[in-house]
XYZ file of C-alpha atoms in Angstrom:
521
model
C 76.350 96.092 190.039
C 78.069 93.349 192.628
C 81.041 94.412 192.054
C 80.671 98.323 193.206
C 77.643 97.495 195.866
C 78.455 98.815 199.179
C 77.895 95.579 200.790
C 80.112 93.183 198.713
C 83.228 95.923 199.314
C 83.590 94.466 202.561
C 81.383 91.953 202.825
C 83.549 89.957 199.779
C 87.385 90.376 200.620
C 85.842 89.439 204.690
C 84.471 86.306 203.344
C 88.045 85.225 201.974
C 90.310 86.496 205.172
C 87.724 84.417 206.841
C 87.828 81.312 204.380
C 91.548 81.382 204.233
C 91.900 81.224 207.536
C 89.235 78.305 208.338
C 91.398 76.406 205.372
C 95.128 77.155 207.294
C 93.930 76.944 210.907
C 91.953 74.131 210.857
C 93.582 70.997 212.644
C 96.931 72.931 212.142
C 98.977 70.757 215.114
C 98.379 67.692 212.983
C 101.126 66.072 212.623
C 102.495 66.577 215.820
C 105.927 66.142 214.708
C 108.234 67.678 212.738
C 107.512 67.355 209.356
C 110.327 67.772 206.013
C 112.351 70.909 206.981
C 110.532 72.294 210.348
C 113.415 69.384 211.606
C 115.886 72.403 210.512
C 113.762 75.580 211.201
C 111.150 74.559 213.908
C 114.464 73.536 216.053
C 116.759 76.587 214.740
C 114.262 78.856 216.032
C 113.768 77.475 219.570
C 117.730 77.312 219.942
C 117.861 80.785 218.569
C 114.987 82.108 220.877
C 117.066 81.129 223.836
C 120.344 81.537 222.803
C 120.469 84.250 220.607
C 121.695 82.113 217.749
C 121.154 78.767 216.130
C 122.684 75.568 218.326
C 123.065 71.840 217.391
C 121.126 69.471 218.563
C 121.439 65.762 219.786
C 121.220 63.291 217.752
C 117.214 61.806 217.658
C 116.443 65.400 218.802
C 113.139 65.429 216.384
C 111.486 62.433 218.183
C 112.780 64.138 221.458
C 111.380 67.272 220.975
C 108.090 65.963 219.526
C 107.692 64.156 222.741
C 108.231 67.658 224.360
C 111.664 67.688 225.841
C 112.260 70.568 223.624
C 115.491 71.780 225.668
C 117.874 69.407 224.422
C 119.679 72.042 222.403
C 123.500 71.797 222.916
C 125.497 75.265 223.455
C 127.672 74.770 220.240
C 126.518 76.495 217.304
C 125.279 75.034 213.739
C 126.401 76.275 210.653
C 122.619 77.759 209.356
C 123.034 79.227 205.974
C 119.343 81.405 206.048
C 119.367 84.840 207.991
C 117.293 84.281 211.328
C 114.247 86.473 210.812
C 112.038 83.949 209.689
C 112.857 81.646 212.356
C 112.480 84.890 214.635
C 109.002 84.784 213.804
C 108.620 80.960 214.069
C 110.052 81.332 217.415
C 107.174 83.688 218.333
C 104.500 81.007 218.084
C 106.649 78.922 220.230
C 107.171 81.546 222.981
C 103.278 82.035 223.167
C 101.952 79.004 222.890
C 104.592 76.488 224.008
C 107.856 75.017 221.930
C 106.379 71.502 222.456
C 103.216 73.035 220.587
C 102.923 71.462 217.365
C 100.012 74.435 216.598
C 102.681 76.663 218.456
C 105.354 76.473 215.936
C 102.936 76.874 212.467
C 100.582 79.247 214.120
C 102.872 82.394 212.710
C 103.427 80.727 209.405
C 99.624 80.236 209.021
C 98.931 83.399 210.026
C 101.274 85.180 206.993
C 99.178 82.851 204.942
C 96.132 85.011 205.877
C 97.772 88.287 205.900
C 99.003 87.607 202.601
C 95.740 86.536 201.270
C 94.544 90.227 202.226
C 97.011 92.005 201.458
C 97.248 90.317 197.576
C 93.268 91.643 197.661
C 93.830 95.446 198.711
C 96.934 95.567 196.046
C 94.641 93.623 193.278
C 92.129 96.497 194.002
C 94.714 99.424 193.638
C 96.016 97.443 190.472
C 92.678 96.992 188.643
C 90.174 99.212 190.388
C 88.145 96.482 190.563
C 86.689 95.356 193.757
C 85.895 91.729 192.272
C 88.660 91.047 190.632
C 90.460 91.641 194.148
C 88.467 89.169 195.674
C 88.735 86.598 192.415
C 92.708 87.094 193.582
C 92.250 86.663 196.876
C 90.037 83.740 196.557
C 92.067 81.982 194.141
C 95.236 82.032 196.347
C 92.620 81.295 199.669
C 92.257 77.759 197.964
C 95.697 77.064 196.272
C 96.996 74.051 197.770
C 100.711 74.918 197.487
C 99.649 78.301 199.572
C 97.854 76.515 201.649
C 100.996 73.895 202.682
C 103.210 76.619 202.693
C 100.749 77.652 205.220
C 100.448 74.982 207.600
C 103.963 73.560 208.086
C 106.646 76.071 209.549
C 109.434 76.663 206.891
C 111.042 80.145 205.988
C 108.938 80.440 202.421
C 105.845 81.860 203.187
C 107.318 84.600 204.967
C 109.465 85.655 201.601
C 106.405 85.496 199.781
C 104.900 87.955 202.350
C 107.694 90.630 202.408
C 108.070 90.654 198.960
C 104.350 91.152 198.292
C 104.427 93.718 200.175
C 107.443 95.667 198.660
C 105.277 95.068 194.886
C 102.868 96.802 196.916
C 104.766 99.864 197.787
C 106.215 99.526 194.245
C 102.458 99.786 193.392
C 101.932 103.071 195.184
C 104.976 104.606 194.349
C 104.214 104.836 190.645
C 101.520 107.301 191.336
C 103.590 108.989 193.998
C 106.194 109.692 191.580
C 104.163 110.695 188.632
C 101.919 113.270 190.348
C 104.429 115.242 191.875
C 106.883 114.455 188.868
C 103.920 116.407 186.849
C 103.920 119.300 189.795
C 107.744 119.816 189.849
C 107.560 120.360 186.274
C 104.488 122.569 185.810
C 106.479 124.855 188.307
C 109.420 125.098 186.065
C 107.355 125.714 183.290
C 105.302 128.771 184.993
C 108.579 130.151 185.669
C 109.793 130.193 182.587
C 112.106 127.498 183.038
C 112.306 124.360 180.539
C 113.935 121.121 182.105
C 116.104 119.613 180.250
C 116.649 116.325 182.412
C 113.744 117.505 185.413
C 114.204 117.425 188.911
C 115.690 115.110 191.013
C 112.488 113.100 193.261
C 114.749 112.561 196.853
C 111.118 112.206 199.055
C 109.627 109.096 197.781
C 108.808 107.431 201.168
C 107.220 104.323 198.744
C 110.576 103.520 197.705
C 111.785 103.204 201.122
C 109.303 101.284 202.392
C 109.994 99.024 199.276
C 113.747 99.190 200.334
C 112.605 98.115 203.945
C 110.442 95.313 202.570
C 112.862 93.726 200.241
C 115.638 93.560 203.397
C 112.789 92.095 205.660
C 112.188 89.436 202.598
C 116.404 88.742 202.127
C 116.171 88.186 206.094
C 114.369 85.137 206.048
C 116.310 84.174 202.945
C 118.486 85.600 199.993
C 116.585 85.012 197.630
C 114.880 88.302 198.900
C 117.787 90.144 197.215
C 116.413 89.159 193.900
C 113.426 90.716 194.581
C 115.531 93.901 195.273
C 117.233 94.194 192.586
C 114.095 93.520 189.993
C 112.451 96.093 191.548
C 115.022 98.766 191.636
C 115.619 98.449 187.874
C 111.829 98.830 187.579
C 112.174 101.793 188.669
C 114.407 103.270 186.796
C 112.067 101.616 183.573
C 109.182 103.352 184.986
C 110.859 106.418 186.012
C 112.112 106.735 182.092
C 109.182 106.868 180.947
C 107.175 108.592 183.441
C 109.869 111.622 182.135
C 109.309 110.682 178.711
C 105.391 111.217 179.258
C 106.186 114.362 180.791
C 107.985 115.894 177.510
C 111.473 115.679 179.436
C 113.691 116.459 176.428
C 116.965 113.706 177.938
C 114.446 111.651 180.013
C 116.290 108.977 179.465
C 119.867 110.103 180.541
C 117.941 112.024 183.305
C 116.180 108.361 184.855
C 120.126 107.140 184.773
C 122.345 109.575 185.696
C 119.931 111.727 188.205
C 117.058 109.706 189.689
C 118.739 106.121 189.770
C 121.154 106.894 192.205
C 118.341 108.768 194.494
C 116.754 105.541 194.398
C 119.805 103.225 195.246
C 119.663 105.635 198.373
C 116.347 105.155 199.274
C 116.324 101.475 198.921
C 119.577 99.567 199.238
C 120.690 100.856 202.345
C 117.480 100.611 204.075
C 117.387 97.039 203.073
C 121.190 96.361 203.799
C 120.339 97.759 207.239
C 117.208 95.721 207.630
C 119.248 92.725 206.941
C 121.996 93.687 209.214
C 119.877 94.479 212.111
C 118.320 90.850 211.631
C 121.358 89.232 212.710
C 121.593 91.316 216.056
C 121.033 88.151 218.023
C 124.353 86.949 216.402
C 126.074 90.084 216.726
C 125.457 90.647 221.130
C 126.563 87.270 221.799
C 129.390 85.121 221.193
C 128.348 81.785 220.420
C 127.869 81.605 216.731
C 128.987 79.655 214.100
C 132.395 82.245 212.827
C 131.509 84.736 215.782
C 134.945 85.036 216.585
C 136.626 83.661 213.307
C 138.215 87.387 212.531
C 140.142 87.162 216.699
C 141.910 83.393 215.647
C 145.134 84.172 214.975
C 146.032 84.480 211.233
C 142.068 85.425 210.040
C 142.042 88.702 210.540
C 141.969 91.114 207.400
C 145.060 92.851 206.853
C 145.725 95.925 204.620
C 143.313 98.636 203.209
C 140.417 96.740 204.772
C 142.218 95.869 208.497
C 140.201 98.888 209.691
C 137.046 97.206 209.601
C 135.966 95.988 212.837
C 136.693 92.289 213.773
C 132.830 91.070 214.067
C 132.002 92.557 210.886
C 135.198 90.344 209.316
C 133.908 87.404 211.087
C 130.101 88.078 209.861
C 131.466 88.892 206.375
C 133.545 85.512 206.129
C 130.532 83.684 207.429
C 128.274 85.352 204.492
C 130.669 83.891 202.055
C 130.318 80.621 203.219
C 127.043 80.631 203.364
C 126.869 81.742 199.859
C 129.320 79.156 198.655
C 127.017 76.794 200.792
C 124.176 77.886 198.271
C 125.279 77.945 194.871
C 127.491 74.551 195.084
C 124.269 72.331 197.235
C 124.005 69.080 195.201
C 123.167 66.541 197.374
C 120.750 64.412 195.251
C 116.516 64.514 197.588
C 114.178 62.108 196.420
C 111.584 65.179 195.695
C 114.115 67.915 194.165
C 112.565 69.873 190.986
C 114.581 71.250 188.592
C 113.067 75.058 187.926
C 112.549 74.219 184.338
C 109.632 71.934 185.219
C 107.908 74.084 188.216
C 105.693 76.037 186.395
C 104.433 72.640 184.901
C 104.526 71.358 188.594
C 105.761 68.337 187.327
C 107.593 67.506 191.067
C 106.096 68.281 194.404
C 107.138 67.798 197.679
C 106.152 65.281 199.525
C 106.176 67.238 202.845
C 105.131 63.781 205.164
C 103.382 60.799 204.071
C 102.552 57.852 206.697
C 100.602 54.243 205.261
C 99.333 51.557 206.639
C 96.655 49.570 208.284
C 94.916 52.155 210.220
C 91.558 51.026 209.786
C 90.842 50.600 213.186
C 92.274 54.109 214.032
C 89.566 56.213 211.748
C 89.562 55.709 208.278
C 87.441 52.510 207.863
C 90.009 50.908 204.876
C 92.284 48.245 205.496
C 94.580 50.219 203.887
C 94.906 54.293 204.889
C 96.873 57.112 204.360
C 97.770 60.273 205.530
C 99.916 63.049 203.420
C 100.768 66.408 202.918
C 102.100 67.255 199.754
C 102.907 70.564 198.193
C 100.883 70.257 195.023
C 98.969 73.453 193.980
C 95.720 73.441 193.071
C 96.419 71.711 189.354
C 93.485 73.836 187.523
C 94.560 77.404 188.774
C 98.361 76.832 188.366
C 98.270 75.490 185.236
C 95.542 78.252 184.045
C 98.074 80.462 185.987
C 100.763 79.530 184.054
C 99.427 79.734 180.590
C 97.945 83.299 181.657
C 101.833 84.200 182.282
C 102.783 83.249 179.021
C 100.090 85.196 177.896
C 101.289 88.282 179.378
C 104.599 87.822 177.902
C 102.849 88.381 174.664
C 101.126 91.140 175.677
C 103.389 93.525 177.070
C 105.377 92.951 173.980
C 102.506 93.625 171.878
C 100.729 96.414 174.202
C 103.384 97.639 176.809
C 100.756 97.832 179.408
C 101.938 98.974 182.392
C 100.005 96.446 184.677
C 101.476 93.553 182.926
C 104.820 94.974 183.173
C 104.458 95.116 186.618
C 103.113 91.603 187.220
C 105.829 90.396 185.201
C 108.683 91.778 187.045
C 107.147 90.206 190.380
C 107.136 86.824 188.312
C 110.579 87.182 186.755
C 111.979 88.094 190.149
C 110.467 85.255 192.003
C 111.562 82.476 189.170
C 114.044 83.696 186.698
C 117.312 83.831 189.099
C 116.621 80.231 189.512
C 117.350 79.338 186.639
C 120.994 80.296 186.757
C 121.122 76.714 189.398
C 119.499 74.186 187.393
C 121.738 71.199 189.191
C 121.422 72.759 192.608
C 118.900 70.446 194.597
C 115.941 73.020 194.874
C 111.721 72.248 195.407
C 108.965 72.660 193.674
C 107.615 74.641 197.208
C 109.606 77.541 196.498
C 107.417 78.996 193.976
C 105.580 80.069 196.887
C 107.403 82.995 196.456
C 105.973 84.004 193.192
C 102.536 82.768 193.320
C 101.268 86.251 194.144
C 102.331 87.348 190.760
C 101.114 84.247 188.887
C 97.543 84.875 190.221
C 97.563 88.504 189.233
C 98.450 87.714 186.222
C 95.238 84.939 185.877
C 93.178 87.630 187.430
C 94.423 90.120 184.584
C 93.477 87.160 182.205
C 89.778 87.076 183.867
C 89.367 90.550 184.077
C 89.455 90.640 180.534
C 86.885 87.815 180.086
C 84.447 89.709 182.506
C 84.926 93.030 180.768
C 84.555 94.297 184.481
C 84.314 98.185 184.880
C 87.648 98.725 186.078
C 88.992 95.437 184.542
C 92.901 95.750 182.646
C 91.344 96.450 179.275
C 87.963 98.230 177.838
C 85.526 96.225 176.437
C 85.772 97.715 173.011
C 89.939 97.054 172.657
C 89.316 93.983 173.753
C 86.206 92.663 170.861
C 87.498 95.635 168.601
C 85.194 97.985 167.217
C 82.169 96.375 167.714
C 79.137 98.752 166.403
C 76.702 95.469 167.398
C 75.462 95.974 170.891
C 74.251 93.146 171.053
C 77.335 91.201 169.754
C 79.238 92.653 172.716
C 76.832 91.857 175.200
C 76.819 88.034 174.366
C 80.358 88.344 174.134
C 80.733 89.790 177.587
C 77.930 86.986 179.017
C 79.947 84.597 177.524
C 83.213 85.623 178.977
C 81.143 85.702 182.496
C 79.934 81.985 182.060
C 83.802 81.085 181.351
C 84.771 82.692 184.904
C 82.180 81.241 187.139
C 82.731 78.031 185.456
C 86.499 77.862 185.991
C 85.901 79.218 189.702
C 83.519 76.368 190.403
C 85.933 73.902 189.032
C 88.853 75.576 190.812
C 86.739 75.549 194.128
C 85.578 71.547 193.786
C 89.263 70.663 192.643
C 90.302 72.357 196.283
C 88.123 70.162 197.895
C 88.988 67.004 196.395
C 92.706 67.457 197.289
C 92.678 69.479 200.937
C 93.071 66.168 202.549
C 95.857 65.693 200.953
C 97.047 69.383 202.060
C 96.719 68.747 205.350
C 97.540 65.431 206.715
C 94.398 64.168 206.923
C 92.994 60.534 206.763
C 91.746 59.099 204.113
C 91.671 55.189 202.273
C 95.057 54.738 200.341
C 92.862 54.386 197.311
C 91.873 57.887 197.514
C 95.685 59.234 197.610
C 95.795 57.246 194.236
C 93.519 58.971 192.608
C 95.461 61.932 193.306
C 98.276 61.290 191.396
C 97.550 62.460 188.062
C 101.378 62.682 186.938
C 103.505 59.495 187.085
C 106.077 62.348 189.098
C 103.710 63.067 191.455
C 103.986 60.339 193.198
């Protein structure tokens, strides 16, 4: 079949690494200014690439360093309230290809847009066994327009989405892990006559600290990482119950608690607390930083039980607390805010840069022109992505699949914490995060359509007995036609809107007929 032929193993997940990239790279310096919140990050990294931490600027420092004076970054610090890693990496771009690069400071953002495109396909492939419905994954989040933005402007977001994929990967890999030599540990008790009563404890599960490392590398670029964190660790323990539970531990449960949950704080919190640490070493080995040296002004410095701690450590602590109070209280009303209630109806995009006006002469051949980027997935795969979630819901409940458990965890840890700040100003963009997990979940939902070998579910639990040969094949053909339909739709939809992704061109009229919600606009 395609879907096991030598050929398509490679010759498929190549062709969307390659697709993906064409769709992020292409004409990537356009705009060459700084466009919604690269006027925060794009500068925040340059300042922090020379000075070790983030520095104020002027004032009319965006039109200054779009015109390439890109030095114009003052020695006093600016109160940043995201951890510096992501601008780290935006600052990498920079120091390669120029700060007064406008392909210079997306080129690293684009670039996690590809890596994450592969790396959703090899973790779709350990997750269904399927070699298609990795690529179906892949492709679908190749040609997402929200990906796709999040791709080609240089804001902290994509690089979340990234780190936290890749600690549900090593999530992925450690369920295996875990049960196999769960299983061995066991058997050897058993031979020797020995029946656990809670089983062993697992300390060597190098998945979970890779997963620890991931999750800090995700709360460096923002905290919202954290979430991710803690979703995962109480997986875990879920999976870890039950994996005991399978394994005819008598207190399984008490034993996933009391024994193995606290090996697995060990193996992932501090790793991450350390990863997030060591991301503010720029702040740490110099001294100009906003609250560097709050802790040495007289009157600051702890006093009591905790006066032992060291004074830059006080000083990085107090600055963590207003950064966090920063957070939770933001309410500054933004023309383009979306309250999370409505994003998985993508009822509010953002509006990321829009210019109008008579540019006929200039290209477009309209009186009238525009050019826009705007954050506005794909509408046929979110919305399909969305009711596929919903889906899911209903079938974990019903069938406690492990897959779907696992999908939904990435979800819920991507979107449900938001919904503890409905008034804070927040964007639709920052479901970026969680995408991953919203396409798994569609690709769980076509699996079962295709009836796949490999696919989520067998083709007889999912028709029910079905003694008719026949019956099942038409069934399955069906279920094919549905697929390819919906990709071909998805794929022409992509088309119709990737000017509108990235900045290009095009009549007014045909940013119009765009706006299919009244909010869109």
């Amino acid at each position: 079949m395609l879907a096991t032929s030598r050929w398509f193993r490679w010759a498929g997940p190549l062709a969307v690494i390659v697709l993906a990239a064409i769709l992020r790279l292409w004409n990537l310096g356009h705009p060459h200014e700084l466009v919604f919140d690269e006027t925060f990050y794009v500068k925040d990294a340059w300042s922090l690439f020379n000075n070790g931490y983030e520095s104020s600027w002027p004032d009319k420092a965006d039109a200054l360093f779009a015109a390439g004076q890109t030095n114009v970054f003052l020695s006093d610090p600016s109160f940043v309230v995201h951890p510096p890693l992501g601008k780290w990496l935006i600052a990498l771009g920079m120091a390669l290809w120029g700060a007064d690069s406008s392909w210079g400071w997306r080129i690293v953002t684009a670039l996690i847009g590809v890596l994450a495109v592969a790396l959703l396909m090899l973790i779709a492939r350990r997750l269904f066994g399927s070699t298609l419905l990795a690529v179906i994954a892949g492709f679908l989040l190749a040609i997402d327009g929200n990906a796709i933005v999040m791709s080609r402007v240089a804001l902290l977001d994509n690089s979340v989405m990234l780190f936290a994929l890749l600690g549900f990967g090593a999530v992925l890999l450690d369920r295996d892990w875990h049960s196999a030599r769960l299983a061995a540990r066991l058997a050897r008790r058993r031979e020797a006559g020995r029946e656990p009563a809670w089983g062993p404890t697992l300390w060597w599960r190098p998945w979970l600290l890779a997963a620890g490392l991931a999750f800090g590398l995700a709360s460096s670029v923002k905290w919202s990482g954290f979430y991710f964190l803690a979703a995962f660790g109480v997986y875990v323990v879920v999976v870890d119950a039950l994996a005991r539970r399978r394994a005819g531990v008598p207190f399984w449960l008490s034993a996933a608690l009391l024994k193995q949950a606290p090996a697995n704080f060990l193996l992932m919190v501090p790793v991450a607390a350390a990863t997030f640490l060591a991301s503010w070493t720029g702040w740490f080995v110099t001294r100009g930083g906003y609250y560097r040296d709050w802790a040495e002004t007289a009157g600051n410095a702890w006093t009591g039980a905790f006066s032992w701690v060291p004074l830059p450590l006080q000083s990085f602590w107090h600055y963590q607390v207003a950064a966090y109070s920063y957070h939770v209280n933001v309410e500054t009303p933004h023309p383009y805010q979306a309250n999370p209630l409505t994003w998985l109806f993508m009822i509010r995009p953002t509006s990321m840069y829009f210019r109008s006006s008579a540019l006929g002469e200039n290209g477009c051949g309209f009186a009238s022109c525009a050019e826009a980027i705007t954050g506005i997935a794909n509408p046929i795969i979110w919305w399909a992505a969305t009711l596929a979630a919903v889906y899911l819901v209903y079938r974990l409940a019903r069938y406690r699949e492990w897959r779907v458990g696992l999908i939904l965890t990435g979800l819920a840890a991507g979107y449900l914490p938001w919904l503890m700040y409905l008034n804070r100003t927040v964007f639709q963009f920052y479901t970026i995060a969680f995408e991953p997990y919203l396409l798994l979940g569609l690709t769980f939902v076509i699996g079962l359509l295709l009836g796949e070998p490999g696919a989520p579910v067998a083709d007889a639990e999912r028709v029910g007995p079905v003694a008719d040969e026949e019956r099942a094949a038409r069934l399955r053909l069906a279920g094919i036609r549905i697929v390819l339909i919906f990709l071909a739709v998805a794929a022409l939809v992509s088309v119709f809107f990737y000017p509108l992704w990235t900045g290009s061109q095009t009549p007014f009229l045909f940013w119009q007929l765009h706006i299919w919600l009244p909010s869109w606009r």
